[in-house]
């Protein structure tokens, strides 16, 4: 039996484009990886630091990313850890911009909100 997946549907002239939620989550994770000061991603449920692309026990797509596709725009919640010595507000703002820009550029889906949740600071 197939998995129940959620898709973002973009109507086009000759049909529609369906983008799986996991694809959007993977794009968001890729964007966050490139932000200076981000040391990892969290499960968002009080778990430990996880591999950025760990799909085991993922709730919606990639761990550390939750996506709400209701309404006309996407809402993404990103759970991450920040490396010690980096200003948290600056890292969070850069992560917001990177995620919104990457998701919109690669999918064409409008991003309404990117909520950053800093779940920890790493010392190493």
mmCIF file of C-alpha atoms in Angstrom, residues 2-70:
data_model
loop_
_atom_site.group_PDB
_atom_site.id
_atom_site.type_symbol
_atom_site.label_atom_id
_atom_site.label_comp_id
_atom_site.label_asym_id
_atom_site.label_seq_id
_atom_site.Cartn_x
_atom_site.Cartn_y
_atom_site.Cartn_z
ATOM 1 C CA UNK A 2 1.225 3.502 -0.780
ATOM 2 C CA UNK A 3 2.051 6.146 1.741
ATOM 3 C CA UNK A 4 -0.372 8.957 2.372
ATOM 4 C CA UNK A 5 1.487 12.045 1.208
ATOM 5 C CA UNK A 6 0.528 15.658 1.190
ATOM 6 C CA UNK A 7 1.226 17.763 -1.876
ATOM 7 C CA UNK A 8 1.317 21.439 -2.691
ATOM 8 C CA UNK A 9 -0.611 21.795 -5.934
ATOM 9 C CA UNK A 10 0.138 24.573 -8.372
ATOM 10 C CA UNK A 11 -2.472 24.918 -11.113
ATOM 11 C CA UNK A 12 -0.962 25.459 -14.556
ATOM 12 C CA UNK A 13 -2.447 26.089 -17.991
ATOM 13 C CA UNK A 14 -1.967 22.503 -19.197
ATOM 14 C CA UNK A 15 -2.592 20.681 -15.913
ATOM 15 C CA UNK A 16 -1.154 20.956 -12.438
ATOM 16 C CA UNK A 17 2.154 20.515 -10.643
ATOM 17 C CA UNK A 18 2.128 18.513 -7.395
ATOM 18 C CA UNK A 19 5.113 18.965 -5.080
ATOM 19 C CA UNK A 20 5.429 16.543 -2.174
ATOM 20 C CA UNK A 21 5.803 17.969 1.303
ATOM 21 C CA UNK A 22 9.058 16.021 1.704
ATOM 22 C CA UNK A 23 10.527 17.911 -1.256
ATOM 23 C CA UNK A 24 9.719 21.269 0.301
ATOM 24 C CA UNK A 25 11.206 20.113 3.622
ATOM 25 C CA UNK A 26 14.404 18.926 1.900
ATOM 26 C CA UNK A 27 14.783 22.298 0.179
ATOM 27 C CA UNK A 28 14.362 24.074 3.523
ATOM 28 C CA UNK A 29 16.979 21.840 5.183
ATOM 29 C CA UNK A 30 19.409 22.473 2.325
ATOM 30 C CA UNK A 31 18.956 26.217 2.716
ATOM 31 C CA UNK A 32 19.462 26.092 6.503
ATOM 32 C CA UNK A 33 22.664 24.042 6.113
ATOM 33 C CA UNK A 34 24.292 26.983 4.327
ATOM 34 C CA UNK A 35 23.497 29.554 7.031
ATOM 35 C CA UNK A 36 26.538 30.510 9.085
ATOM 36 C CA UNK A 37 26.012 29.776 12.775
ATOM 37 C CA UNK A 38 23.503 26.931 12.333
ATOM 38 C CA UNK A 39 25.042 23.828 13.893
ATOM 39 C CA UNK A 40 22.193 21.346 13.416
ATOM 40 C CA UNK A 41 18.499 20.649 13.344
ATOM 41 C CA UNK A 42 16.224 19.370 16.077
ATOM 42 C CA UNK A 43 13.120 17.219 15.922
ATOM 43 C CA UNK A 44 11.016 20.003 17.404
ATOM 44 C CA UNK A 45 9.766 17.612 20.053
ATOM 45 C CA UNK A 46 12.522 18.037 22.619
ATOM 46 C CA UNK A 47 14.718 15.377 21.021
ATOM 47 C CA UNK A 48 18.458 15.351 20.523
ATOM 48 C CA UNK A 49 20.421 16.842 17.655
ATOM 49 C CA UNK A 50 19.576 14.849 14.545
ATOM 50 C CA UNK A 51 21.129 14.205 11.204
ATOM 51 C CA UNK A 52 19.895 16.882 8.808
ATOM 52 C CA UNK A 53 18.490 14.337 6.370
ATOM 53 C CA UNK A 54 17.296 11.624 8.812
ATOM 54 C CA UNK A 55 13.936 10.367 7.556
ATOM 55 C CA UNK A 56 13.384 7.723 10.258
ATOM 56 C CA UNK A 57 10.637 8.826 12.635
ATOM 57 C CA UNK A 58 10.150 12.039 10.667
ATOM 58 C CA UNK A 59 6.755 13.535 11.342
ATOM 59 C CA UNK A 60 6.237 15.568 8.195
ATOM 60 C CA UNK A 61 8.997 15.260 5.669
ATOM 61 C CA UNK A 62 12.436 15.990 7.003
ATOM 62 C CA UNK A 63 13.200 16.186 10.703
ATOM 63 C CA UNK A 64 13.461 19.705 12.024
ATOM 64 C CA UNK A 65 10.940 21.054 9.516
ATOM 65 C CA UNK A 66 7.172 21.237 9.900
ATOM 66 C CA UNK A 67 5.067 22.506 7.034
ATOM 67 C CA UNK A 68 1.530 23.868 6.994
ATOM 68 C CA UNK A 69 0.126 23.894 3.477
ATOM 69 C CA UNK A 70 -3.348 25.195 4.316
#
